XYZ file of C-alpha atoms in Angstrom:
398
model
C 0.000 0.000 0.000
C 2.791 2.286 0.818
C 4.398 1.652 -2.530
C 1.207 2.198 -4.313
C 0.538 5.275 -2.267
C 3.958 6.569 -3.166
C 3.170 5.898 -6.715
C -0.063 7.761 -6.500
C 1.540 10.513 -4.599
C 4.259 10.625 -7.115
C 1.695 10.857 -9.835
C -0.076 13.723 -8.141
C 3.106 15.538 -7.419
C 4.251 15.032 -11.026
C 1.192 16.868 -12.330
C 2.087 19.802 -10.092
C 5.575 20.292 -11.481
C 6.477 21.739 -14.791
C 6.938 19.532 -17.777
C 10.208 17.548 -17.712
C 10.934 17.923 -13.927
C 10.837 15.126 -11.291
C 11.078 14.880 -7.511
C 14.573 14.325 -6.178
C 13.568 12.596 -2.901
C 11.926 9.751 -4.636
C 13.415 6.290 -4.738
C 14.557 4.426 -7.760
C 11.209 2.750 -8.179
C 9.349 5.948 -7.999
C 11.681 7.683 -10.377
C 11.452 4.906 -12.871
C 7.702 5.025 -12.728
C 7.715 8.763 -13.186
C 10.082 8.528 -16.105
C 7.885 5.969 -17.691
C 4.865 8.169 -17.242
C 6.490 11.272 -18.858
C 6.510 10.054 -22.464
C 2.816 9.857 -23.244
C 1.761 13.134 -21.559
C 0.672 16.336 -23.671
C 2.110 19.978 -23.241
C 0.709 22.058 -20.471
C -2.103 24.707 -20.939
C 0.245 27.668 -20.426
C 2.408 26.677 -23.411
C -0.671 26.364 -25.605
C -1.829 29.863 -24.671
C 1.569 31.331 -25.479
C 1.619 29.706 -28.883
C -1.882 30.868 -29.646
C -0.988 34.447 -28.707
C 2.057 34.466 -31.028
C 0.033 33.106 -33.947
C -2.644 35.718 -33.479
C -0.010 38.437 -33.360
C 1.504 37.167 -36.644
C -1.904 37.162 -38.296
C -2.561 40.698 -37.120
C 0.811 41.901 -38.360
C 0.315 40.225 -41.731
C -3.163 41.687 -42.038
C -1.906 45.145 -41.138
C 0.952 44.860 -43.623
C -1.373 43.730 -46.381
C -3.829 46.489 -45.587
C -1.032 49.030 -45.632
C 0.222 47.756 -48.982
C -3.315 47.810 -50.364
C -3.825 51.376 -49.170
C -0.508 52.455 -50.659
C -1.343 50.720 -53.940
C -4.738 52.365 -54.010
C -3.367 55.811 -53.162
C -0.424 55.932 -55.623
C -1.392 56.658 -59.248
C 0.472 57.642 -62.435
C -0.354 60.461 -64.867
C 0.976 60.059 -68.425
C 2.840 62.763 -70.327
C 0.475 65.117 -72.150
C -2.283 64.625 -69.570
C -3.510 66.347 -66.422
C -5.219 64.558 -63.509
C -8.335 66.113 -61.996
C -9.435 64.908 -58.535
C -12.867 64.327 -57.012
C -13.310 64.038 -53.249
C -16.759 63.006 -52.245
C -17.997 63.947 -55.696
C -16.613 67.486 -55.496
C -13.995 68.595 -58.013
C -10.726 69.736 -56.450
C -9.159 72.925 -57.761
C -5.580 71.705 -58.273
C -4.924 69.312 -61.177
C -1.699 67.296 -61.211
C 0.819 67.037 -64.011
C 2.590 63.969 -65.412
C 4.279 61.586 -62.956
C 3.425 59.608 -59.788
C 1.073 61.135 -57.200
C -0.589 60.082 -53.915
C -4.244 60.499 -52.964
C -6.585 59.271 -50.265
C -7.912 55.887 -51.404
C -11.661 55.283 -51.542
C -12.224 58.944 -50.721
C -10.456 60.699 -53.573
C -10.734 59.611 -57.218
C -9.082 61.023 -60.321
C -9.582 61.192 -64.062
C -6.914 61.854 -66.681
C -7.582 64.645 -69.189
C -5.486 64.843 -72.387
C -3.943 68.263 -73.164
C -2.229 67.370 -76.464
C -3.723 66.966 -79.942
C -6.417 64.320 -79.979
C -8.833 63.082 -82.611
C -12.491 62.480 -81.788
C -14.493 60.350 -84.199
C -18.209 60.754 -84.740
C -19.605 57.804 -86.680
C -22.751 57.236 -88.704
C -24.173 60.756 -88.513
C -27.624 61.101 -90.134
C -28.313 64.137 -92.262
C -31.541 65.183 -94.012
C -31.327 67.385 -97.089
C -33.768 70.125 -98.044
C -35.346 67.753 -100.572
C -36.181 65.186 -97.890
C -33.476 62.639 -98.739
C -31.827 61.061 -95.700
C -28.116 60.466 -96.060
C -25.522 59.181 -93.610
C -21.970 60.296 -93.120
C -19.890 57.307 -92.099
C -17.209 59.091 -90.079
C -16.332 62.635 -89.019
C -12.943 63.207 -87.421
C -12.413 66.292 -85.249
C -8.820 67.145 -84.331
C -8.828 69.304 -81.198
C -6.550 70.433 -78.400
C -7.338 71.487 -74.831
C -5.117 74.108 -73.229
C -3.795 73.145 -69.759
C -5.001 76.392 -68.174
C -8.600 75.652 -69.224
C -8.785 72.086 -67.869
C -10.350 72.960 -64.513
C -13.054 75.268 -65.914
C -14.047 72.939 -68.742
C -14.132 69.837 -66.507
C -16.135 71.735 -63.887
C -18.682 72.914 -66.485
C -18.821 69.895 -68.809
C -17.193 67.024 -66.786
C -14.129 65.098 -67.870
C -16.062 63.813 -70.901
C -16.420 67.309 -72.249
C -15.967 66.175 -75.864
C -19.367 64.457 -75.853
C -21.116 67.708 -75.017
C -18.946 70.214 -76.855
C -17.946 68.224 -79.952
C -20.108 65.167 -80.591
C -23.448 66.849 -79.976
C -22.383 70.022 -81.793
C -21.298 68.000 -84.832
C -24.774 66.488 -85.138
C -26.421 69.868 -84.727
C -24.242 71.805 -87.182
C -24.300 69.059 -89.820
C -28.088 68.818 -89.717
C -28.382 72.569 -90.092
C -26.065 72.505 -93.098
C -27.867 69.620 -94.794
C -31.337 71.053 -94.187
C -30.342 74.254 -95.999
C -28.962 72.530 -99.126
C -30.081 70.010 -101.692
C -28.652 66.550 -102.203
C -26.760 67.739 -105.277
C -25.101 70.466 -103.251
C -24.331 68.299 -100.225
C -23.086 65.305 -102.193
C -21.190 67.056 -104.997
C -21.177 70.821 -105.287
C -20.606 71.922 -101.674
C -19.047 68.772 -100.253
C -15.591 70.352 -100.164
C -16.974 73.119 -97.918
C -18.563 70.919 -95.241
C -15.388 70.366 -93.212
C -14.477 74.052 -93.227
C -18.017 75.113 -92.288
C -18.093 72.618 -89.417
C -14.726 73.803 -88.149
C -15.757 77.476 -88.192
C -19.113 76.767 -86.531
C -17.584 74.616 -83.780
C -14.804 77.090 -83.057
C -17.254 79.987 -82.939
C -19.339 78.260 -80.261
C -16.308 77.019 -78.336
C -14.857 80.517 -78.103
C -17.951 81.444 -76.081
C -18.742 78.209 -74.230
C -15.279 76.715 -73.623
C -12.340 79.076 -74.131
C -9.128 77.103 -74.363
C -10.526 74.278 -76.496
C -9.295 74.715 -80.077
C -10.474 72.890 -83.204
C -7.489 72.190 -85.450
C -9.164 70.348 -88.338
C -12.339 68.525 -89.362
C -12.354 65.616 -91.822
C -15.620 64.390 -93.325
C -16.011 61.195 -95.348
C -18.241 60.921 -98.405
C -21.942 60.645 -97.472
C -23.848 57.423 -98.016
C -26.909 57.960 -100.193
C -29.653 55.575 -101.331
C -28.569 53.094 -103.980
C -31.032 54.257 -106.646
C -29.942 57.867 -106.229
C -26.313 56.792 -106.253
C -26.793 54.989 -109.598
C -28.452 58.099 -111.024
C -25.542 60.174 -109.823
C -23.135 57.725 -111.445
C -25.005 57.944 -114.747
C -25.090 61.713 -114.472
C -21.375 61.774 -113.739
C -20.770 59.505 -116.728
C -22.705 61.875 -118.992
C -20.862 64.820 -117.490
C -17.637 63.009 -118.141
C -18.599 62.507 -121.779
C -19.555 66.167 -122.023
C -16.275 67.172 -120.473
C -14.403 64.893 -122.865
C -16.223 66.439 -125.839
C -15.552 69.921 -124.498
C -11.921 69.061 -123.987
C -11.690 67.670 -127.526
C -13.248 70.870 -128.845
C -10.760 72.896 -126.841
C -7.953 70.739 -128.183
C -9.134 71.332 -131.778
C -9.486 75.042 -131.105
C -6.082 75.136 -129.536
C -4.582 73.268 -132.485
C -6.243 75.672 -134.937
C -5.114 78.615 -132.866
C -1.637 77.106 -132.759
C -1.609 76.714 -136.547
C -2.890 80.261 -136.971
C -0.271 81.621 -134.614
C 2.346 79.512 -136.344
C 1.322 80.879 -139.766
C 1.217 84.387 -138.337
C 4.655 83.917 -136.870
C 5.964 82.567 -140.178
C 4.400 85.506 -142.062
C 5.844 87.978 -139.590
C 9.144 86.216 -139.876
C 9.057 86.427 -143.706
C 7.973 90.087 -143.526
C 10.755 90.858 -141.119
C 13.257 89.017 -143.319
C 11.999 90.906 -146.411
C 12.113 94.168 -144.498
C 15.632 93.422 -143.388
C 16.679 92.449 -146.917
C 15.024 95.594 -148.336
C 16.782 97.743 -145.774
C 19.986 95.912 -146.547
C 19.605 96.625 -150.269
C 18.776 100.268 -149.545
C 21.827 100.492 -147.357
C 23.931 98.836 -150.089
C 22.622 101.280 -152.695
C 23.203 104.212 -150.375
C 26.672 102.905 -149.723
C 27.315 102.540 -153.448
C 25.903 106.025 -154.007
C 28.169 107.456 -151.352
C 31.121 105.563 -152.768
C 30.287 106.858 -156.275
C 29.902 110.394 -154.961
C 33.195 110.099 -153.193
C 34.853 108.664 -156.336
C 33.274 111.386 -158.522
C 34.370 114.040 -156.106
C 37.856 112.557 -156.056
C 37.947 112.279 -159.877
C 36.598 115.823 -160.203
C 39.140 117.060 -157.764
C 41.908 115.246 -159.677
C 40.671 116.469 -163.045
C 40.235 119.975 -161.679
C 43.673 119.862 -160.213
C 45.029 118.500 -163.511
C 43.172 121.131 -165.534
C 44.327 123.834 -163.186
C 47.842 122.523 -163.511
C 47.640 122.418 -167.341
C 46.014 125.838 -167.425
C 48.651 127.172 -165.153
C 51.368 125.559 -167.321
C 49.838 126.939 -170.524
C 49.363 130.333 -168.941
C 52.913 130.357 -167.797
C 54.059 129.125 -171.237
C 52.077 131.861 -172.911
C 53.560 134.399 -170.557
C 57.009 133.014 -171.233
C 56.367 133.052 -174.977
C 55.216 136.638 -174.740
C 58.431 137.444 -173.026
C 60.490 135.218 -175.263
C 59.023 136.005 -178.748
C 60.650 139.330 -179.155
C 61.627 140.680 -182.600
C 65.251 139.881 -181.892
C 64.416 136.265 -180.927
C 62.237 135.840 -183.992
C 64.993 137.201 -186.103
C 67.368 134.693 -184.556
C 64.937 131.884 -185.174
C 64.618 132.995 -188.814
C 68.315 132.755 -189.396
C 68.533 129.452 -187.624
C 65.768 128.116 -189.835
C 67.517 129.378 -192.937
C 70.690 127.826 -191.752
C 69.015 124.577 -191.089
C 67.338 124.475 -194.478
C 69.427 122.478 -196.986
C 67.466 123.603 -200.014
C 68.874 126.444 -202.099
C 67.057 128.118 -204.906
C 68.875 129.802 -207.818
C 67.601 131.763 -210.865
C 66.579 135.034 -212.118
C 63.315 135.022 -210.269
C 64.107 133.733 -206.888
C 61.268 134.594 -204.584
C 62.000 136.635 -201.577
C 63.518 134.483 -198.893
C 62.229 136.671 -196.066
C 58.627 136.592 -194.949
C 56.554 139.620 -194.436
C 54.916 140.694 -191.191
C 51.619 138.851 -191.969
C 53.397 135.528 -191.895
C 54.841 136.282 -188.486
C 51.375 137.282 -187.173
C 49.915 133.941 -188.304
C 52.774 132.121 -186.604
C 52.066 133.929 -183.330
C 48.368 133.057 -183.558
C 49.129 129.365 -184.035
C 51.515 129.442 -181.117
C 48.799 130.885 -178.850
C 46.316 128.154 -179.885
C 48.769 125.341 -179.228
C 49.512 126.283 -175.601
C 48.706 122.805 -174.445
C 51.684 121.383 -176.280
C 54.907 120.860 -174.334
C 57.301 123.718 -174.278
C 60.050 121.571 -175.830
C 58.009 121.021 -179.014
C 57.203 124.724 -179.447
C 60.448 125.708 -181.222
C 60.272 122.740 -183.578
C 56.667 123.559 -184.440
C 57.573 127.209 -185.076
C 60.456 126.108 -187.290
C 58.220 123.782 -189.247
C 55.675 126.571 -189.634
C 58.340 128.883 -190.933
C 59.564 126.232 -193.331
C 56.041 125.501 -194.517
C 55.461 129.227 -194.969
C 58.599 129.493 -196.960
C 57.670 126.503 -199.075
C 54.230 127.932 -199.713
C 55.709 131.267 -200.514
C 58.211 129.669 -202.853
């Protein structure tokens, strides 16, 4: 009983000690029994509470970390280049937009929208349009190139929300296009005035935007060809074909007229050319004749001057010869010449009736007259001629 009581007491005392401890005053039997009883026992309640507290703390930390990361992820946002971010807090628009880059906001309380401030193209598709004749046509696509100034972002978003293009561009395109179509016929809208639609839309939009939304600029408007009913389209094609034929005929007529005009101008140019050539040749001949006339006048003047000089020289020589003869034909010289002529005569006459050898004064007067008439003869031949005259006078006298 005592052993069993020790065992029981040992068991009770074992439950009171911490895990892994044993009583030192026990005997070998008791210690062996206690050691054998330690292996199958579970951890104490205090250890379980500590472990549960640490696990709960880890869960709380993990949850807090995840919540913090989620809040940071929700609060950080990026704004692209060429955009501005506008913020709403509780539905109210904040007055300070943000530029490009990363920014932080209060998650779930503050929201943002990105507004483009560079050139953007808005497309309006399948726009109906009724002409003044009652024909309904559709324009497949209208492209509006616009740009919003950064300084006007807040006012335009406040007045027309971040989707301002729906109010200011899309709706205005429908309105302006319907007004244009209702004032013109199908012929004008489809063909005659189609090239003016884009410019008219641009001017009308910009005029309204200058009043309603300053800072929003329309750069260009592009309008595709309207879709018309098939029957009307075929009629237009036939009409265009006939117009094409008419244009071809008109162009052929213009070509023929141009060719005829070209031939006429060519003939006129040739005639003018021939007239100019003839005029030039005529002027050339006139100039040649005038040149020949001048040359002849110059030659005649030169010949006249030479002949005049020659005549003057001969006259002067004859005049001088006559003067010299007047001085030289003195009675003494004539007497000398008479004796020289007698001496030079080899004929002698003998008989009872020999004519008088000496000439009278009439013979000498005739000799002087002949000498005056022959003044053009050289002065060297004058004595010989006088001697011959004297001899002939003597012969005639004899």
